[in-house]
PDB file of C-alpha atoms in Angstrom:
ATOM      1  CA  MET N   1     131.950 105.512 139.526  1.00 54.00           C
ATOM      2  CA  THR N   2     131.421 108.503 141.822  1.00 65.00           C
ATOM      3  CA  ILE N   3     128.695 108.257 144.433  1.00 73.00           C
ATOM      4  CA  SER N   4     127.004 111.239 146.024  1.00 80.00           C
ATOM      5  CA  PHE N   5     127.194 112.289 149.662  1.00 83.00           C
ATOM      6  CA  ALA N   6     123.473 111.534 150.014  1.00 86.00           C
ATOM      7  CA  THR N   7     124.069 107.954 148.824  1.00 87.00           C
ATOM      8  CA  ILE N   8     126.922 107.501 151.300  1.00 88.00           C
ATOM      9  CA  LEU N   9     124.790 108.926 154.113  1.00 92.00           C
ATOM     10  CA  HIS N  10     121.945 106.593 153.167  1.00 91.00           C
ATOM     11  CA  ALA N  11     124.237 103.537 153.240  1.00 91.00           C
ATOM     12  CA  VAL N  12     125.652 104.629 156.603  1.00 94.00           C
ATOM     13  CA  TYR N  13     122.406 105.195 158.465  1.00 93.00           C
ATOM     14  CA  VAL N  14     120.612 102.179 156.992  1.00 94.00           C
ATOM     15  CA  GLY N  15     123.650 100.021 157.826  1.00 93.00           C
ATOM     16  CA  LEU N  16     123.859 101.359 161.383  1.00 95.00           C
ATOM     17  CA  ILE N  17     120.167 100.756 162.039  1.00 94.00           C
ATOM     18  CA  THR N  18     120.306  97.279 160.480  1.00 92.00           C
ATOM     19  CA  GLY N  19     123.363  96.258 162.509  1.00 91.00           C
ATOM     20  CA  TYR N  20     121.911  97.702 165.709  1.00 92.00           C
ATOM     21  CA  LEU N  21     118.659  95.780 165.323  1.00 89.00           C
ATOM     22  CA  VAL N  22     120.474  92.568 164.366  1.00 85.00           C
ATOM     23  CA  ALA N  23     122.576  92.775 167.554  1.00 84.00           C
ATOM     24  CA  LEU N  24     119.646  93.177 169.964  1.00 76.00           C
ATOM     25  CA  PRO N  25     118.618  89.479 169.989  1.00 68.00           C
ATOM     26  CA  THR N  26     121.780  88.658 171.943  1.00 67.00           C
ATOM     27  CA  GLY N  27     123.711  85.586 170.834  1.00 74.00           C
ATOM     28  CA  PRO N  28     126.350  83.549 172.707  1.00 77.00           C
ATOM     29  CA  ALA N  29     129.069  86.202 172.384  1.00 82.00           C
ATOM     30  CA  GLY N  30     126.627  88.882 173.528  1.00 84.00           C
ATOM     31  CA  LEU N  31     125.638  86.841 176.563  1.00 83.00           C
ATOM     32  CA  GLU N  32     129.288  86.299 177.383  1.00 85.00           C
ATOM     33  CA  SER N  33     129.999  90.038 177.126  1.00 89.00           C
ATOM     34  CA  ILE N  34     127.103  90.730 179.517  1.00 87.00           C
ATOM     35  CA  ARG N  35     128.481  88.154 181.960  1.00 84.00           C
ATOM     36  CA  TRP N  36     131.881  89.870 181.857  1.00 89.00           C
ATOM     37  CA  THR N  37     130.214  93.247 182.399  1.00 88.00           C
ATOM     38  CA  LEU N  38     128.303  91.973 185.423  1.00 85.00           C
ATOM     39  CA  THR N  39     131.236  90.165 187.013  1.00 84.00           C
ATOM     40  CA  LYS N  40     134.349  92.007 185.844  1.00 87.00           C
ATOM     41  CA  GLY N  41     133.169  95.468 184.855  1.00 87.00           C
ATOM     42  CA  LEU N  42     131.783  97.329 181.847  1.00 89.00           C
ATOM     43  CA  LYS N  43     135.187  97.852 180.234  1.00 91.00           C
ATOM     44  CA  GLN N  44     135.870  94.109 180.132  1.00 91.00           C
ATOM     45  CA  GLY N  45     132.405  93.395 178.717  1.00 91.00           C
ATOM     46  CA  ILE N  46     132.953  95.919 175.938  1.00 93.00           C
ATOM     47  CA  PHE N  47     136.311  94.328 175.086  1.00 93.00           C
ATOM     48  CA  VAL N  48     134.504  90.987 174.713  1.00 92.00           C
ATOM     49  CA  ALA N  49     131.981  92.668 172.397  1.00 91.00           C
ATOM     50  CA  PHE N  50     134.803  94.252 170.402  1.00 93.00           C
ATOM     51  CA  GLY N  51     136.488  90.872 169.939  1.00 92.00           C
ATOM     52  CA  ALA N  52     133.201  89.462 168.656  1.00 91.00           C
ATOM     53  CA  VAL N  53     132.798  92.283 166.123  1.00 92.00           C
ATOM     54  CA  VAL N  54     136.381  91.831 164.872  1.00 91.00           C
ATOM     55  CA  ALA N  55     135.586  88.143 164.292  1.00 90.00           C
ATOM     56  CA  ASP N  56     132.434  89.196 162.431  1.00 90.00           C
ATOM     57  CA  ALA N  57     134.499  91.558 160.274  1.00 90.00           C
ATOM     58  CA  LEU N  58     136.964  88.762 159.492  1.00 86.00           C
ATOM     59  CA  ASP N  59     134.059  86.514 158.544  1.00 85.00           C
ATOM     60  CA  VAL N  60     132.640  89.162 156.211  1.00 87.00           C
ATOM     61  CA  VAL N  61     136.006  89.642 154.493  1.00 82.00           C
ATOM     62  CA  LEU N  62     136.579  85.904 154.050  1.00 79.00           C
ATOM     63  CA  ILE N  63     133.060  85.245 152.790  1.00 79.00           C
ATOM     64  CA  ASN N  64     133.048  88.136 150.351  1.00 76.00           C
ATOM     65  CA  TYR N  65     136.527  87.423 148.988  1.00 65.00           C
ATOM     66  CA  GLY N  66     136.269  83.865 147.788  1.00 58.00           C
ATOM     67  CA  PHE N  67     135.693  81.712 150.872  1.00 54.00           C
ATOM     68  CA  LEU N  68     131.913  81.514 150.595  1.00 50.00           C
ATOM     69  CA  GLU N  69     132.040  77.802 149.870  1.00 55.00           C
ATOM     70  CA  LEU N  70     134.270  76.905 152.841  1.00 57.00           C
ATOM     71  CA  LEU N  71     131.568  75.170 154.851  1.00 55.00           C
ATOM     72  CA  LYS N  72     130.355  73.322 151.761  1.00 58.00           C
ATOM     73  CA  ILE N  73     133.670  71.612 151.030  1.00 65.00           C
ATOM     74  CA  HIS N  74     132.787  68.677 153.273  1.00 70.00           C
ATOM     75  CA  ILE N  75     130.053  67.914 155.780  1.00 76.00           C
ATOM     76  CA  MET N  76     132.718  67.222 158.426  1.00 78.00           C
ATOM     77  CA  ILE N  77     133.832  70.860 158.331  1.00 74.00           C
ATOM     78  CA  GLU N  78     130.349  71.944 159.393  1.00 73.00           C
ATOM     79  CA  VAL N  79     130.197  69.186 162.021  1.00 82.00           C
ATOM     80  CA  SER N  80     133.601  70.236 163.365  1.00 81.00           C
ATOM     81  CA  PHE N  81     132.455  73.834 163.715  1.00 72.00           C
ATOM     82  CA  TRP N  82     129.416  72.791 165.753  1.00 76.00           C
ATOM     83  CA  LEU N  83     131.388  70.416 167.983  1.00 84.00           C
ATOM     84  CA  LEU N  84     134.292  72.833 168.523  1.00 80.00           C
ATOM     85  CA  PHE N  85     132.073  75.744 169.454  1.00 71.00           C
ATOM     86  CA  GLY N  86     129.758  73.559 171.534  1.00 78.00           C
ATOM     87  CA  GLY N  87     132.699  72.182 173.508  1.00 83.00           C
ATOM     88  CA  LEU N  88     134.106  75.665 174.100  1.00 76.00           C
ATOM     89  CA  VAL N  89     130.776  77.109 175.251  1.00 72.00           C
ATOM     90  CA  LEU N  90     129.992  74.070 177.419  1.00 81.00           C
ATOM     91  CA  PHE N  91     133.389  74.285 179.113  1.00 79.00           C
ATOM     92  CA  ILE N  92     132.997  77.991 179.878  1.00 71.00           C
ATOM     93  CA  GLY N  93     129.448  77.540 181.138  1.00 72.00           C
ATOM     94  CA  LEU N  94     130.322  74.621 183.418  1.00 80.00           C
ATOM     95  CA  ARG N  95     133.355  76.486 184.744  1.00 72.00           C
ATOM     96  CA  ASP N  96     131.232  79.501 185.611  1.00 68.00           C
ATOM     97  CA  MET N  97     128.504  77.394 187.213  1.00 73.00           C
ATOM     98  CA  LYS N  98     131.141  75.756 189.392  1.00 76.00           C
ATOM     99  CA  ARG N  99     132.458  79.134 190.498  1.00 67.00           C
ATOM    100  CA  GLN N 100     129.034  80.578 191.107  1.00 64.00           C
ATOM    101  CA  LYS N 101     127.814  80.513 194.699  1.00 54.00           C
ATOM    102  CA  MET N 102     124.323  79.418 195.667  1.00 47.00           C
ATOM    103  CA  HIS N 103     123.289  82.943 196.568  1.00 45.00           C
ATOM    104  CA  MET N 104     125.046  85.219 194.148  1.00 47.00           C
ATOM    105  CA  THR N 105     125.257  88.897 195.000  1.00 46.00           C
ATOM    106  CA  ILE N 106     126.239  91.034 192.038  1.00 46.00           C
ATOM    107  CA  SER N 107     128.399  93.956 193.033  1.00 48.00           C
ATOM    108  CA  PRO N 108     131.069  95.935 191.203  1.00 46.00           C
ATOM    109  CA  VAL N 109     134.135  93.740 190.926  1.00 47.00           C
ATOM    110  CA  LYS N 110     137.478  95.198 189.988  1.00 49.00           C
ATOM    111  CA  PRO N 111     139.240  92.999 187.443  1.00 45.00           C
ATOM    112  CA  LYS N 112     142.451  91.913 189.128  1.00 52.00           C
ATOM    113  CA  LYS N 113     144.439  89.829 186.698  1.00 56.00           C
ATOM    114  CA  THR N 114     142.094  89.978 183.736  1.00 61.00           C
ATOM    115  CA  LYS N 115     143.682  91.889 180.880  1.00 68.00           C
ATOM    116  CA  PRO N 116     141.894  93.516 177.925  1.00 72.00           C
ATOM    117  CA  HIS N 117     143.410  91.061 175.437  1.00 77.00           C
ATOM    118  CA  GLN N 118     141.883  88.150 177.394  1.00 84.00           C
ATOM    119  CA  ALA N 119     138.415  89.679 177.131  1.00 88.00           C
ATOM    120  CA  PHE N 120     138.984  90.477 173.450  1.00 90.00           C
ATOM    121  CA  LEU N 121     140.137  86.917 172.731  1.00 86.00           C
ATOM    122  CA  THR N 122     137.102  85.492 174.524  1.00 86.00           C
ATOM    123  CA  GLY N 123     134.703  87.449 172.315  1.00 88.00           C
ATOM    124  CA  PHE N 124     136.709  86.626 169.201  1.00 88.00           C
ATOM    125  CA  LEU N 125     136.762  82.866 169.886  1.00 83.00           C
ATOM    126  CA  PHE N 126     133.068  82.769 170.829  1.00 81.00           C
ATOM    127  CA  THR N 127     132.184  84.296 167.470  1.00 83.00           C
ATOM    128  CA  ILE N 128     134.708  82.719 165.114  1.00 79.00           C
ATOM    129  CA  THR N 129     133.936  79.170 166.314  1.00 73.00           C
ATOM    130  CA  TYR N 130     130.143  79.581 166.245  1.00 72.00           C
ATOM    131  CA  PRO N 131     128.694  77.991 163.068  1.00 67.00           C
ATOM    132  CA  GLY N 132     125.554  80.119 163.276  1.00 71.00           C
ATOM    133  CA  VAL N 133     127.619  83.264 162.735  1.00 78.00           C
ATOM    134  CA  HIS N 134     129.136  81.920 159.515  1.00 73.00           C
ATOM    135  CA  LEU N 135     125.741  80.807 158.229  1.00 71.00           C
ATOM    136  CA  PHE N 136     124.289  84.219 159.100  1.00 80.00           C
ATOM    137  CA  TRP N 137     127.010  86.113 157.223  1.00 84.00           C
ATOM    138  CA  ILE N 138     126.825  83.765 154.243  1.00 76.00           C
ATOM    139  CA  THR N 139     123.074  84.450 153.998  1.00 77.00           C
ATOM    140  CA  PHE N 140     123.465  88.164 154.735  1.00 84.00           C
ATOM    141  CA  SER N 141     126.281  88.532 152.190  1.00 83.00           C
ATOM    142  CA  SER N 142     124.493  86.660 149.439  1.00 76.00           C
ATOM    143  CA  THR N 143     121.265  88.639 149.881  1.00 80.00           C
ATOM    144  CA  ILE N 144     121.366  92.075 151.511  1.00 86.00           C
ATOM    145  CA  ILE N 145     125.036  92.976 150.981  1.00 87.00           C
ATOM    146  CA  ARG N 146     124.861  91.649 147.439  1.00 82.00           C
ATOM    147  CA  THR N 147     121.892  93.944 146.764  1.00 86.00           C
ATOM    148  CA  TRP N 148     123.808  96.977 147.995  1.00 88.00           C
ATOM    149  CA  LYS N 149     126.900  96.035 146.015  1.00 84.00           C
ATOM    150  CA  ALA N 150     124.775  95.730 142.879  1.00 83.00           C
ATOM    151  CA  SER N 151     124.355  99.506 142.886  1.00 79.00           C
ATOM    152  CA  SER N 152     127.987 100.231 143.704  1.00 84.00           C
ATOM    153  CA  ALA N 153     130.843  98.246 145.237  1.00 83.00           C
ATOM    154  CA  THR N 154     131.795 101.283 147.316  1.00 87.00           C
ATOM    155  CA  GLU N 155     128.236 101.651 148.570  1.00 88.00           C
ATOM    156  CA  GLY N 156     128.201  97.975 149.497  1.00 87.00           C
ATOM    157  CA  HIS N 157     131.455  98.321 151.453  1.00 89.00           C
ATOM    158  CA  ILE N 158     130.194 101.404 153.316  1.00 92.00           C
ATOM    159  CA  PHE N 159     126.934  99.641 154.170  1.00 93.00           C
ATOM    160  CA  THR N 160     128.804  96.559 155.437  1.00 91.00           C
ATOM    161  CA  VAL N 161     131.109  98.600 157.678  1.00 92.00           C
ATOM    162  CA  ALA N 162     128.102 100.510 159.014  1.00 95.00           C
ATOM    163  CA  VAL N 163     126.343  97.212 159.816  1.00 94.00           C
ATOM    164  CA  LEU N 164     129.364  96.022 161.829  1.00 92.00           C
ATOM    165  CA  VAL N 165     129.560  99.334 163.701  1.00 94.00           C
ATOM    166  CA  GLY N 166     125.809  99.173 164.375  1.00 94.00           C
ATOM    167  CA  MET N 167     126.150  95.646 165.770  1.00 92.00           C
ATOM    168  CA  PHE N 168     128.936  96.776 168.086  1.00 93.00           C
ATOM    169  CA  LEU N 169     126.841  99.722 169.286  1.00 93.00           C
ATOM    170  CA  GLY N 170     123.890  97.396 169.879  1.00 90.00           C
ATOM    171  CA  VAL N 171     125.902  95.017 172.068  1.00 90.00           C
ATOM    172  CA  VAL N 172     127.498  97.969 173.894  1.00 91.00           C
ATOM    173  CA  THR N 173     124.024  99.348 174.619  1.00 91.00           C
ATOM    174  CA  ILE N 174     122.944  96.037 176.143  1.00 89.00           C
ATOM    175  CA  ASN N 175     126.094  95.951 178.273  1.00 90.00           C
ATOM    176  CA  VAL N 176     125.639  99.557 179.438  1.00 90.00           C
ATOM    177  CA  LEU N 177     122.043  98.798 180.460  1.00 87.00           C
ATOM    178  CA  ALA N 178     123.208  95.703 182.348  1.00 84.00           C
ATOM    179  CA  HIS N 179     125.982  97.728 183.998  1.00 84.00           C
ATOM    180  CA  PHE N 180     123.723 100.550 185.168  1.00 82.00           C
ATOM    181  CA  GLY N 181     121.050  98.049 186.148  1.00 74.00           C
ATOM    182  CA  LYS N 182     123.632  96.512 188.451  1.00 62.00           C
ATOM    183  CA  LYS N 183     124.659  99.896 189.817  1.00 55.00           C
ATOM    184  CA  LEU N 184     121.040 100.793 190.511  1.00 46.00           C
ATOM    185  CA  THR N 185     120.629  97.434 192.267  1.00 46.00           C
ATOM    186  CA  ILE N 186     117.478  96.217 190.636  1.00 42.00           C
ATOM    187  CA  PRO N 187     117.265  93.008 192.698  1.00 44.00           C
ATOM    188  CA  ALA N 188     115.162  90.552 190.734  1.00 53.00           C
ATOM    189  CA  PHE N 189     116.269  91.468 187.208  1.00 48.00           C
ATOM    190  CA  VAL N 190     119.978  91.791 187.817  1.00 47.00           C
ATOM    191  CA  LYS N 191     120.261  88.754 190.071  1.00 52.00           C
ATOM    192  CA  LYS N 192     118.424  86.577 187.584  1.00 57.00           C
ATOM    193  CA  ILE N 193     120.784  87.637 184.807  1.00 55.00           C
ATOM    194  CA  GLY N 194     123.798  86.715 186.923  1.00 56.00           C
ATOM    195  CA  GLU N 195     122.321  83.406 188.010  1.00 63.00           C
ATOM    196  CA  TRP N 196     120.949  82.240 184.675  1.00 68.00           C
ATOM    197  CA  VAL N 197     123.609  83.317 182.165  1.00 63.00           C
ATOM    198  CA  PRO N 198     126.036  80.440 182.983  1.00 70.00           C
ATOM    199  CA  PHE N 199     123.152  77.956 182.860  1.00 78.00           C
ATOM    200  CA  ILE N 200     121.959  79.316 179.493  1.00 73.00           C
ATOM    201  CA  ILE N 201     125.513  79.100 178.153  1.00 71.00           C
ATOM    202  CA  VAL N 202     125.736  75.446 179.255  1.00 80.00           C
ATOM    203  CA  LEU N 203     122.442  74.669 177.486  1.00 82.00           C
ATOM    204  CA  MET N 204     123.696  76.403 174.343  1.00 76.00           C
ATOM    205  CA  GLY N 205     126.947  74.440 174.396  1.00 77.00           C
ATOM    206  CA  ALA N 206     125.106  71.145 174.831  1.00 86.00           C
ATOM    207  CA  GLY N 207     122.674  72.115 172.081  1.00 84.00           C
ATOM    208  CA  PHE N 208     125.475  72.916 169.638  1.00 79.00           C
ATOM    209  CA  ILE N 209     127.209  69.600 170.347  1.00 87.00           C
ATOM    210  CA  VAL N 210     123.931  67.711 169.839  1.00 90.00           C
ATOM    211  CA  THR N 211     123.394  69.612 166.572  1.00 84.00           C
ATOM    212  CA  GLY N 212     126.837  68.554 165.339  1.00 84.00           C
ATOM    213  CA  VAL N 213     126.189  64.931 166.278  1.00 90.00           C
ATOM    214  CA  VAL N 214     122.769  64.956 164.574  1.00 89.00           C
ATOM    215  CA  ILE N 215     124.256  66.426 161.381  1.00 84.00           C
ATOM    216  CA  PHE N 216     126.953  63.716 161.426  1.00 87.00           C
ATOM    217  CA  ILE N 217     124.404  60.928 161.985  1.00 89.00           C
ATOM    218  CA  ARG N 218     122.188  62.269 159.200  1.00 86.00           C
ATOM    219  CA  HIS N 219     125.239  62.313 156.919  1.00 82.00           C
ATOM    220  CA  ILE N 220     126.139  58.722 157.804  1.00 86.00           C
ATOM    221  CA  MET N 221     122.544  57.653 157.154  1.00 84.00           C
ATOM    222  CA  GLY N 222     122.538  59.494 153.822  1.00 78.00           C
ATOM    223  CA  LEU N 223     119.858  61.970 154.867  1.00 70.00           C
ATOM    224  CA  VAL N 224     121.995  65.043 154.058  1.00 59.00           C
TER     225      VAL N 224
END
């Protein structure tokens, strides 16, 4: 089936806008990319964002090519996802809180030993181990992407790629704003971001672990 240029263009711009808007409510990987931007530089933050988007792309491929039921195989798989991600996030948050001084002054810091692949891996692991991401893509794939693929498989693929690109652009925009906010030295806003991000990450990690435990307890009690 041949699709017109207008149809392709429509799938591209709708996908870009959708992905961009979806990325603006920053999740754990987005927060981590901002932290890297503020402490290690914009380039490192963008590498974290890129790693997160690659993990998203992998998720989309797996979900849309026969692995949709992965999390439904056994309740312990879902519990393991929550506990694994929660432990990872909690560890990173506590580590950063320990390193953070009482009066943090955000200034451009040249990454010394940090390499791009480390930033990329951080973003990738944050995303691939976060259960919420998998649940989001399962829902998104079974509703919106499915609707686009109903018209044409090619159109659905183009839309999906555009969504991923839009999400990456959204996170990059947030990081650029944080970076230039730092450069312009906006005292209250920038300092608060630097001070609160590790604390928020710790709360997220603890929340994910508690969620995993609650799901396990509900399973044991026969409530799920």
